[in-house]
Amino acid sequence: MATVGVVREQAPGERRVSLVPEVIGRLTSLGVEVLVASRAGAEAGFPDAAYEKAGARVVPPAELADRADVLTCVGPPENPPPDGKMLVGLLSPLQRLDQVRDWLARNVTAVSLDLLPRTLSRAQVMDALSSQANIAGYKAVLLAANAYGRYFPMFTTAAGTTTPASVLVLGTGVAGLAAIGTARRLGAVVTAYDVRPQAREEAASVGARVLEITAVESAVGEGGYARALAEEEQRALADELANHVPRFDVVITTAQVPGRRPPVLVTAAAVAEMAPGSVVVDLAASPLGGNVEGSQPDTTVVTPNGVTLIGAGNLPSAMAPAASTAYARNLTALLTHLMPEGEPRIDPEDEIQAGVVVTHAGQPVNQAVAKALAADDTGGVA
Ligand code: NAD
């Protein structure tokens, strides 16, 4: 029977852990032995003793990779796994082709949850992108509410009535829908926009008003995701949004296009027109830029006109106990699918595995990764 090893995350600011005590029993009931690097769950509120009580064995981190057959992680570990091992996590292989080549050379079976086919209903329980985006959307609203110097809800007291905050959510995928729900629960009046008509419908169905935008009617790409906009479309959209942004108290942006730089939706000129005390949270903030001009991940600035601009960092990590629990359930469902009898059974014909398995037996399995490797080898010509 296989041995599963839970690594201690090393990325700066990462507090999550890939498996939590709650799921250990499900894995041991498959006949799997679970090893946990000591203090792997400490920052997420899961002490070593809780894992031991649940039936796992705690081992020194330096011994884990050699003793386990299958290593589980959140982000890719700094030290690559030993030859022939299986590694399961959110590995972002398309952004790390050199690492993919290393796995190929060393027969590592790499399995990445971010490549899960998201439209298969039987895979929904494994959808870690959704579980983590849900947390990020929720937390973004709490950050905004905290930074906002007025009430979100309408309050009637002896001192009079307050007006509810008006919140604009741009990008209504999983994170945006969670943000709409959370802001509404806090009593705000929520407006939303997405380039995908289906996402706009979903925003309306959870109680947001939908912004009427003429610059882009629909921009649907592959797999139900948004497509990247052409430069002129993108500028026209940002210009049109700039007419709306200044009348909101709070703006939360979540727009992403897989594998591309996030689109700029809120220009510096739009932020400059916002009222003092307004708050903007950019969930897409990244070192390459985000949805808001000038936002930086993990950085909060107050603009000269008094707008608090929050570039989100790793928000799921800021809610490490909840995020780890959801992630661990996603991962356990995937592990159960990959090793129904306690041993990995790799089958590239299986629809879920054809997505998540990046490399196996020295070959790329996921077709997008295989294509990206071929294009990279030929200098960009696929
Ligand atoms: P994401 O994080 O890639 O992007 C967030 C949102 O930003 C998306 O809704 C996208 O349309 C939007 N966006 C991109 N460019 C934009 C722009 N220029 N202006 C405004 N909005 C823009 O998306 P996600 O939350 O990961 O979801 C992506 C897709 O996956 C959706 O189609 C979602 O319904 C789908 N999904 C399906 C299932 C399922 O069927 N079970 C589960 C989860 C997600």
Tab-separated table of C-alpha atoms and ligand atoms in Angstrom:
chain	number	residue	atom	x	y	z
A	1	MET	CA	0.000	0.000	0.000
A	2	ALA	CA	1.156	3.533	-0.746
A	3	THR	CA	2.429	5.983	1.840
A	4	VAL	CA	1.165	9.566	1.536
A	5	GLY	CA	3.378	12.354	2.933
A	6	VAL	CA	2.129	15.844	3.806
A	7	VAL	CA	4.871	18.411	3.189
A	8	ARG	CA	5.437	21.544	5.265
A	9	GLU	CA	4.831	24.491	2.922
A	10	GLN	CA	7.854	26.718	2.422
A	11	ALA	CA	6.635	29.637	0.310
A	12	PRO	CA	6.846	32.926	2.213
A	13	GLY	CA	3.485	33.821	3.750
A	14	GLU	CA	1.949	30.399	3.025
A	15	ARG	CA	0.127	29.180	6.142
A	16	ARG	CA	-2.031	26.487	4.584
A	17	VAL	CA	-1.456	22.744	4.786
A	18	SER	CA	-2.556	20.225	2.167
A	19	LEU	CA	-4.215	17.628	4.417
A	20	VAL	CA	-5.928	18.253	7.759
A	21	PRO	CA	-6.642	15.748	10.545
A	22	GLU	CA	-10.319	15.495	9.512
A	23	VAL	CA	-9.483	13.674	6.249
A	24	ILE	CA	-6.808	11.290	7.581
A	25	GLY	CA	-9.367	8.606	8.452
A	26	ARG	CA	-10.713	8.534	4.904
A	27	LEU	CA	-7.226	7.901	3.560
A	28	THR	CA	-6.232	5.282	6.130
A	29	SER	CA	-9.498	3.468	5.402
A	30	LEU	CA	-8.192	2.982	1.839
A	31	GLY	CA	-5.215	1.205	3.392
A	32	VAL	CA	-2.913	4.198	2.876
A	33	GLU	CA	-0.407	5.182	5.537
A	34	VAL	CA	-0.209	8.957	6.129
A	35	LEU	CA	3.009	10.677	7.235
A	36	VAL	CA	3.014	14.361	8.143
A	37	ALA	CA	6.103	16.585	8.268
A	38	SER	CA	6.281	17.921	11.803
A	39	ARG	CA	4.605	21.323	12.248
A	40	ALA	CA	3.147	21.091	8.700
A	41	GLY	CA	-0.279	22.154	10.002
A	42	ALA	CA	0.848	24.399	12.857
A	43	GLU	CA	0.170	27.718	11.095
A	44	ALA	CA	-3.264	26.545	10.017
A	45	GLY	CA	-4.264	25.567	13.547
A	46	PHE	CA	-3.616	21.827	13.256
A	47	PRO	CA	-0.927	20.717	15.734
A	48	ASP	CA	1.086	17.529	15.232
A	49	ALA	CA	-0.849	15.846	18.059
A	50	ALA	CA	-4.131	16.278	16.153
A	51	TYR	CA	-2.705	14.398	13.161
A	52	GLU	CA	-1.407	11.637	15.420
A	53	LYS	CA	-4.778	11.338	17.089
A	54	ALA	CA	-6.376	11.006	13.637
A	55	GLY	CA	-4.080	8.105	12.737
A	56	ALA	CA	-1.166	9.778	10.901
A	57	ARG	CA	2.505	9.541	11.826
A	58	VAL	CA	4.525	12.742	12.344
A	59	VAL	CA	8.057	12.620	10.902
A	60	PRO	CA	10.963	15.088	10.624
A	61	PRO	CA	10.483	17.177	7.448
A	62	ALA	CA	13.886	16.113	6.095
A	63	GLU	CA	12.809	12.439	6.099
A	64	LEU	CA	9.390	12.881	4.530
A	65	ALA	CA	10.254	12.830	0.821
A	66	ASP	CA	12.219	9.594	1.077
A	67	ARG	CA	9.686	7.789	3.237
A	68	ALA	CA	6.511	8.697	1.294
A	69	ASP	CA	5.460	7.486	-2.183
A	70	VAL	CA	2.963	10.283	-2.745
A	71	LEU	CA	3.742	13.811	-1.538
A	72	THR	CA	0.891	16.266	-1.060
A	73	CYS	CA	1.372	20.024	-1.016
A	74	VAL	CA	-0.433	23.315	-1.591
A	75	GLY	CA	2.155	25.089	-3.774
A	76	PRO	CA	5.073	23.255	-5.418
A	77	PRO	CA	7.790	22.423	-2.868
A	78	GLU	CA	11.132	24.212	-3.157
A	79	ASN	CA	12.989	20.903	-3.268
A	80	PRO	CA	11.766	18.747	-6.124
A	81	PRO	CA	10.531	15.300	-5.093
A	82	PRO	CA	12.931	12.345	-5.364
A	83	ASP	CA	12.934	10.322	-8.622
A	84	GLY	CA	9.859	8.229	-9.299
A	85	LYS	CA	7.643	9.791	-6.613
A	86	MET	CA	4.184	11.230	-7.078
A	87	LEU	CA	3.554	14.890	-6.221
A	88	VAL	CA	0.022	16.270	-5.869
A	89	GLY	CA	-0.821	19.951	-5.365
A	90	LEU	CA	-1.591	23.267	-7.043
A	91	LEU	CA	1.554	23.082	-9.178
A	92	SER	CA	0.822	25.704	-11.926
A	93	PRO	CA	2.859	23.656	-14.434
A	94	LEU	CA	2.086	25.965	-17.374
A	95	GLN	CA	3.930	28.739	-15.564
A	96	ARG	CA	6.833	26.420	-14.646
A	97	LEU	CA	7.876	24.489	-17.726
A	98	ASP	CA	11.444	24.028	-16.441
A	99	GLN	CA	10.067	22.225	-13.439
A	100	VAL	CA	7.935	20.060	-15.744
A	101	ARG	CA	11.074	19.079	-17.680
A	102	ASP	CA	12.751	18.124	-14.417
A	103	TRP	CA	9.768	15.915	-13.463
A	104	LEU	CA	9.900	14.283	-16.901
A	105	ALA	CA	13.630	13.601	-16.609
A	106	ARG	CA	13.195	12.046	-13.192
A	107	ASN	CA	9.995	10.060	-13.764
A	108	VAL	CA	8.032	12.069	-11.250
A	109	THR	CA	4.267	11.655	-11.534
A	110	ALA	CA	3.100	15.233	-11.082
A	111	VAL	CA	-0.604	15.846	-10.499
A	112	SER	CA	-1.911	19.401	-10.495
A	113	LEU	CA	-5.312	20.390	-9.140
A	114	ASP	CA	-5.340	23.594	-11.195
A	115	LEU	CA	-5.731	21.503	-14.371
A	116	LEU	CA	-8.897	19.739	-13.214
A	117	PRO	CA	-11.669	19.737	-15.870
A	118	ARG	CA	-14.053	22.046	-14.041
A	119	THR	CA	-17.225	21.344	-15.948
A	120	LEU	CA	-17.406	17.625	-15.029
A	121	SER	CA	-19.933	17.388	-12.233
A	122	ARG	CA	-18.184	14.375	-10.641
A	123	ALA	CA	-14.987	16.479	-10.390
A	124	GLN	CA	-16.627	19.384	-8.542
A	125	VAL	CA	-15.742	17.944	-5.138
A	126	MET	CA	-12.063	18.102	-6.221
A	127	ASP	CA	-12.175	21.716	-7.465
A	128	ALA	CA	-9.513	23.430	-5.369
A	129	LEU	CA	-9.435	26.540	-7.575
A	130	SER	CA	-13.093	27.098	-6.713
A	131	SER	CA	-12.740	26.351	-3.003
A	132	GLN	CA	-9.830	28.756	-2.661
A	133	ALA	CA	-11.375	31.456	-4.893
A	134	ASN	CA	-14.512	31.294	-2.783
A	135	ILE	CA	-12.473	32.090	0.308
A	136	ALA	CA	-10.591	34.877	-1.485
A	137	GLY	CA	-13.856	36.523	-2.606
A	138	TYR	CA	-15.290	36.383	0.903
A	139	LYS	CA	-12.114	37.697	2.520
A	140	ALA	CA	-11.788	40.529	-0.036
A	141	VAL	CA	-15.110	41.940	1.156
A	142	LEU	CA	-14.046	41.735	4.796
A	143	LEU	CA	-10.815	43.588	3.977
A	144	ALA	CA	-12.814	46.257	2.149
A	145	ALA	CA	-15.331	46.595	4.989
A	146	ASN	CA	-12.489	46.924	7.469
A	147	ALA	CA	-10.779	49.663	5.471
A	148	TYR	CA	-14.043	51.513	4.800
A	149	GLY	CA	-14.796	54.206	7.351
A	150	ARG	CA	-18.576	53.924	7.070
A	151	TYR	CA	-21.214	51.225	7.471
A	152	PHE	CA	-21.922	48.594	4.820
A	153	PRO	CA	-25.591	48.170	5.881
A	154	MET	CA	-28.301	50.745	6.226
A	155	PHE	CA	-28.735	51.461	9.913
A	156	THR	CA	-31.556	53.357	11.500
A	157	THR	CA	-30.742	54.632	14.970
A	158	ALA	CA	-31.808	57.549	17.145
A	159	ALA	CA	-29.025	59.516	15.425
A	160	GLY	CA	-30.636	58.988	12.035
A	161	THR	CA	-30.307	56.630	9.106
A	162	THR	CA	-27.095	55.634	7.295
A	163	THR	CA	-27.048	54.866	3.600
A	164	PRO	CA	-25.811	51.408	2.650
A	165	ALA	CA	-22.424	51.143	0.936
A	166	SER	CA	-22.515	50.767	-2.828
A	167	VAL	CA	-20.177	48.001	-3.968
A	168	LEU	CA	-19.045	47.212	-7.513
A	169	VAL	CA	-17.699	43.723	-8.253
A	170	LEU	CA	-15.806	43.371	-11.533
A	171	GLY	CA	-15.362	39.756	-12.666
A	172	THR	CA	-18.088	37.442	-11.390
A	173	GLY	CA	-16.511	34.009	-11.544
A	174	VAL	CA	-16.217	32.000	-8.349
A	175	ALA	CA	-14.458	34.724	-6.304
A	176	GLY	CA	-16.708	37.498	-7.623
A	177	LEU	CA	-19.892	35.590	-6.811
A	178	ALA	CA	-18.598	34.918	-3.283
A	179	ALA	CA	-17.827	38.635	-2.963
A	180	ILE	CA	-21.335	39.593	-4.109
A	181	GLY	CA	-22.933	37.211	-1.604
A	182	THR	CA	-20.751	38.423	1.253
A	183	ALA	CA	-21.231	42.136	0.515
A	184	ARG	CA	-24.993	41.622	0.284
A	185	ARG	CA	-25.039	39.732	3.563
A	186	LEU	CA	-23.292	42.732	5.133
A	187	GLY	CA	-26.082	44.909	3.783
A	188	ALA	CA	-24.352	46.636	0.875
A	189	VAL	CA	-26.045	47.390	-2.448
A	190	VAL	CA	-24.072	45.435	-5.037
A	191	THR	CA	-23.534	46.033	-8.750
A	192	ALA	CA	-21.450	43.729	-10.934
A	193	TYR	CA	-20.012	43.195	-14.380
A	194	ASP	CA	-18.282	40.358	-16.250
A	195	VAL	CA	-17.355	39.947	-19.927
A	196	ARG	CA	-19.115	36.567	-19.983
A	197	PRO	CA	-22.917	36.852	-20.346
A	198	GLN	CA	-23.391	33.668	-18.304
A	199	ALA	CA	-21.366	35.149	-15.448
A	200	ARG	CA	-23.518	38.300	-15.607
A	201	GLU	CA	-26.631	36.131	-15.308
A	202	GLU	CA	-25.131	34.342	-12.319
A	203	ALA	CA	-24.328	37.708	-10.691
A	204	ALA	CA	-27.934	38.808	-11.184
A	205	SER	CA	-29.221	35.540	-9.756
A	206	VAL	CA	-27.335	36.160	-6.476
A	207	GLY	CA	-28.835	39.620	-6.172
A	208	ALA	CA	-26.420	42.016	-7.910
A	209	ARG	CA	-27.522	44.726	-10.305
A	210	VAL	CA	-25.665	44.243	-13.564
A	211	LEU	CA	-23.774	47.143	-15.101
A	212	GLU	CA	-24.789	47.902	-18.707
A	213	ILE	CA	-21.540	48.072	-20.676
A	214	THR	CA	-21.465	48.456	-24.445
A	215	ALA	CA	-17.692	48.269	-25.082
A	216	VAL	CA	-17.619	44.453	-24.836
A	217	GLU	CA	-20.773	42.433	-25.363
A	218	SER	CA	-19.266	38.998	-24.809
A	219	ALA	CA	-15.720	37.617	-24.554
A	220	VAL	CA	-15.979	33.877	-24.020
A	221	GLY	CA	-12.918	31.746	-24.667
A	222	GLU	CA	-12.054	28.084	-24.186
A	223	GLY	CA	-13.494	25.915	-21.417
A	224	GLY	CA	-16.044	28.503	-20.239
A	225	TYR	CA	-13.324	30.999	-19.307
A	226	ALA	CA	-13.054	34.565	-20.559
A	227	ARG	CA	-10.863	35.197	-23.592
A	228	ALA	CA	-8.151	37.835	-23.532
A	229	LEU	CA	-9.392	41.107	-25.014
A	230	ALA	CA	-7.677	42.855	-27.908
A	231	GLU	CA	-5.858	45.989	-26.822
A	232	GLU	CA	-8.498	48.387	-28.226
A	233	GLU	CA	-11.363	46.396	-26.663
A	234	GLN	CA	-9.590	46.432	-23.344
A	235	ARG	CA	-9.017	50.199	-23.501
A	236	ALA	CA	-12.628	50.859	-24.509
A	237	LEU	CA	-13.851	48.697	-21.615
A	238	ALA	CA	-11.603	50.438	-19.067
A	239	ASP	CA	-12.702	53.854	-20.406
A	240	GLU	CA	-16.377	52.951	-20.162
A	241	LEU	CA	-15.927	51.503	-16.675
A	242	ALA	CA	-14.197	54.750	-15.657
A	243	ASN	CA	-17.579	56.474	-16.102
A	244	HIS	CA	-19.092	54.181	-13.455
A	245	VAL	CA	-16.301	53.418	-10.968
A	246	PRO	CA	-16.234	56.865	-9.234
A	247	ARG	CA	-19.814	56.588	-7.957
A	248	PHE	CA	-19.101	53.456	-5.905
A	249	ASP	CA	-17.843	53.415	-2.323
A	250	VAL	CA	-16.116	50.061	-2.740
A	251	VAL	CA	-14.796	48.323	-5.850
A	252	ILE	CA	-13.645	44.685	-5.791
A	253	THR	CA	-11.956	43.289	-8.877
A	254	THR	CA	-11.430	39.567	-9.543
A	255	ALA	CA	-10.984	39.321	-13.342
A	256	GLN	CA	-8.548	36.717	-14.659
A	257	VAL	CA	-7.825	35.129	-18.003
A	258	PRO	CA	-6.047	31.768	-17.551
A	259	GLY	CA	-2.375	31.951	-18.481
A	260	ARG	CA	-2.510	35.687	-19.304
A	261	ARG	CA	-1.819	38.924	-17.499
A	262	PRO	CA	-4.978	40.095	-15.709
A	263	PRO	CA	-6.843	42.793	-17.685
A	264	VAL	CA	-6.675	46.391	-16.439
A	265	LEU	CA	-10.270	47.367	-15.612
A	266	VAL	CA	-9.803	50.280	-13.243
A	267	THR	CA	-7.433	52.955	-14.510
A	268	ALA	CA	-5.502	55.381	-12.337
A	269	ALA	CA	-7.721	58.128	-13.817
A	270	ALA	CA	-10.853	56.313	-12.566
A	271	VAL	CA	-9.362	55.908	-9.078
A	272	ALA	CA	-8.457	59.621	-9.079
A	273	GLU	CA	-12.165	60.447	-9.575
A	274	MET	CA	-13.338	58.340	-6.616
A	275	ALA	CA	-14.464	60.028	-3.396
A	276	PRO	CA	-12.112	60.192	-0.419
A	277	GLY	CA	-12.690	57.195	1.846
A	278	SER	CA	-13.534	54.840	-1.027
A	279	VAL	CA	-11.874	51.444	-1.063
A	280	VAL	CA	-10.615	49.331	-3.971
A	281	VAL	CA	-9.537	45.697	-3.506
A	282	ASP	CA	-7.695	44.071	-6.400
A	283	LEU	CA	-7.844	40.288	-6.050
A	284	ALA	CA	-5.951	39.885	-9.315
A	285	ALA	CA	-2.931	41.905	-8.113
A	286	SER	CA	0.221	40.120	-9.231
A	287	PRO	CA	3.853	41.051	-9.835
A	288	LEU	CA	2.888	41.401	-13.533
A	289	GLY	CA	0.064	43.823	-12.753
A	290	GLY	CA	-3.564	43.410	-11.753
A	291	ASN	CA	-7.048	44.731	-12.594
A	292	VAL	CA	-6.305	48.104	-11.025
A	293	GLU	CA	-3.585	50.311	-12.432
A	294	GLY	CA	-0.780	50.657	-9.892
A	295	SER	CA	-1.858	47.870	-7.509
A	296	GLN	CA	0.820	45.631	-6.005
A	297	PRO	CA	0.202	42.289	-4.318
A	298	ASP	CA	0.216	42.387	-0.522
A	299	THR	CA	0.376	46.179	-0.567
A	300	THR	CA	-2.096	48.802	0.635
A	301	VAL	CA	-1.697	52.411	-0.416
A	302	VAL	CA	-3.827	55.491	0.142
A	303	THR	CA	-3.903	57.598	-3.021
A	304	PRO	CA	-3.502	61.400	-2.896
A	305	ASN	CA	-7.305	61.739	-3.237
A	306	GLY	CA	-7.851	59.496	-0.200
A	307	VAL	CA	-8.771	56.165	-1.822
A	308	THR	CA	-7.491	53.036	-0.078
A	309	LEU	CA	-6.145	50.693	-2.732
A	310	ILE	CA	-5.569	47.167	-1.460
A	311	GLY	CA	-3.566	44.775	-3.639
A	312	ALA	CA	-4.569	41.374	-2.308
A	313	GLY	CA	-1.907	38.845	-1.449
A	314	ASN	CA	-2.560	35.202	-0.708
A	315	LEU	CA	-6.038	35.631	0.816
A	316	PRO	CA	-6.763	31.900	1.242
A	317	SER	CA	-3.630	31.731	3.418
A	318	ALA	CA	-5.080	34.519	5.563
A	319	MET	CA	-7.889	32.074	6.385
A	320	ALA	CA	-5.604	29.079	6.620
A	321	PRO	CA	-7.828	26.853	8.813
A	322	ALA	CA	-10.853	27.135	6.491
A	323	ALA	CA	-8.805	27.157	3.299
A	324	SER	CA	-6.781	24.095	4.351
A	325	THR	CA	-9.909	22.191	5.335
A	326	ALA	CA	-11.581	22.855	1.979
A	327	TYR	CA	-8.374	22.098	0.074
A	328	ALA	CA	-7.818	18.882	2.032
A	329	ARG	CA	-11.326	17.696	1.107
A	330	ASN	CA	-10.673	18.494	-2.572
A	331	LEU	CA	-7.335	16.701	-2.444
A	332	THR	CA	-8.714	13.674	-0.614
A	333	ALA	CA	-11.456	13.290	-3.229
A	334	LEU	CA	-8.793	13.376	-5.948
A	335	LEU	CA	-6.504	10.933	-4.099
A	336	THR	CA	-9.430	8.560	-3.641
A	337	HIS	CA	-10.033	8.755	-7.390
A	338	LEU	CA	-6.339	8.203	-8.202
A	339	MET	CA	-5.830	5.357	-5.743
A	340	PRO	CA	-9.179	3.698	-5.065
A	341	GLU	CA	-7.464	0.652	-3.586
A	342	GLY	CA	-4.634	2.435	-1.841
A	343	GLU	CA	-2.129	2.367	-4.739
A	344	PRO	CA	-1.809	5.012	-7.494
A	345	ARG	CA	-3.493	3.782	-10.686
A	346	ILE	CA	-2.586	6.195	-13.465
A	347	ASP	CA	-4.952	6.033	-16.423
A	348	PRO	CA	-4.546	8.841	-19.000
A	349	GLU	CA	-7.803	7.664	-20.655
A	350	ASP	CA	-9.770	8.754	-17.610
A	351	GLU	CA	-11.208	12.249	-18.214
A	352	ILE	CA	-10.205	13.614	-14.813
A	353	GLN	CA	-6.712	12.138	-14.940
A	354	ALA	CA	-6.129	13.348	-18.507
A	355	GLY	CA	-6.519	16.850	-17.057
A	356	VAL	CA	-4.725	16.695	-13.735
A	357	VAL	CA	-1.835	14.337	-14.497
A	358	VAL	CA	0.959	16.574	-15.779
A	359	THR	CA	3.727	13.998	-16.173
A	360	HIS	CA	3.904	10.235	-15.754
A	361	ALA	CA	6.574	7.680	-16.655
A	362	GLY	CA	8.680	10.345	-18.349
A	363	GLN	CA	5.856	11.590	-20.626
A	364	PRO	CA	3.631	14.667	-20.474
A	365	VAL	CA	-0.011	13.601	-20.039
A	366	ASN	CA	-2.046	16.847	-19.902
A	367	GLN	CA	-2.336	18.003	-23.519
A	368	ALA	CA	-2.030	21.732	-22.771
A	369	VAL	CA	1.243	21.049	-20.978
A	370	ALA	CA	2.497	18.819	-23.825
A	371	LYS	CA	1.685	21.600	-26.317
A	372	ALA	CA	3.324	24.276	-24.197
A	373	LEU	CA	6.489	22.145	-23.897
A	374	ALA	CA	6.596	21.572	-27.661
A	375	ALA	CA	6.057	25.290	-28.374
A	376	ASP	CA	8.739	26.233	-25.856
A	377	ASP	CA	11.198	23.741	-27.393
A	378	THR	CA	10.676	25.226	-30.842
A	379	GLY	CA	10.901	28.814	-29.612
A	380	GLY	CA	7.165	29.477	-29.575
A	381	VAL	CA	6.101	27.711	-32.798
A	382	ALA	CA	3.767	24.819	-31.842
B	1	NAD	P1	-11.239	33.303	-13.317
B	1	NAD	O1	-10.654	33.378	-11.943
B	1	NAD	O2	-10.416	32.810	-14.434
B	1	NAD	O3	-11.793	34.782	-13.717
B	1	NAD	C1	-12.685	35.477	-12.887
B	1	NAD	C2	-13.757	36.147	-13.721
B	1	NAD	O4	-13.191	37.251	-14.427
B	1	NAD	C3	-14.391	35.258	-14.790
B	1	NAD	O5	-15.782	35.169	-14.581
B	1	NAD	C4	-14.060	35.969	-16.092
B	1	NAD	O6	-15.082	35.862	-17.062
B	1	NAD	C5	-13.886	37.393	-15.626
B	1	NAD	N1	-13.151	38.262	-16.569
B	1	NAD	C6	-12.047	37.977	-17.298
B	1	NAD	N2	-11.684	39.047	-18.045
B	1	NAD	C7	-12.554	40.045	-17.741
B	1	NAD	C8	-12.692	41.384	-18.169
B	1	NAD	N3	-11.866	41.925	-19.068
B	1	NAD	N4	-13.720	42.123	-17.679
B	1	NAD	C9	-14.580	41.583	-16.776
B	1	NAD	N5	-14.495	40.315	-16.312
B	1	NAD	C10	-13.497	39.552	-16.798
B	1	NAD	O7	-12.610	32.495	-13.304
B	1	NAD	P2	-13.129	31.350	-12.310
B	1	NAD	O8	-13.813	31.970	-11.175
B	1	NAD	O9	-12.017	30.414	-12.033
B	1	NAD	O10	-14.223	30.648	-13.206
B	1	NAD	C11	-13.952	30.383	-14.560
B	1	NAD	C12	-14.928	29.467	-15.189
B	1	NAD	O11	-14.951	28.209	-14.581
B	1	NAD	C13	-16.319	29.973	-15.141
B	1	NAD	O12	-16.885	29.682	-16.395
B	1	NAD	C14	-16.965	29.151	-14.092
B	1	NAD	O13	-18.365	29.080	-14.272
B	1	NAD	C15	-16.297	27.860	-14.402
B	1	NAD	N6	-16.484	26.935	-13.341
B	1	NAD	C16	-17.323	25.925	-13.599
B	1	NAD	C17	-17.587	25.012	-12.634
B	1	NAD	C18	-18.555	23.914	-12.934
B	1	NAD	O14	-19.159	23.908	-13.966
B	1	NAD	N7	-18.702	23.014	-12.055
B	1	NAD	C19	-16.977	25.095	-11.389
B	1	NAD	C20	-16.099	26.145	-11.158
B	1	NAD	C21	-15.860	27.068	-12.168
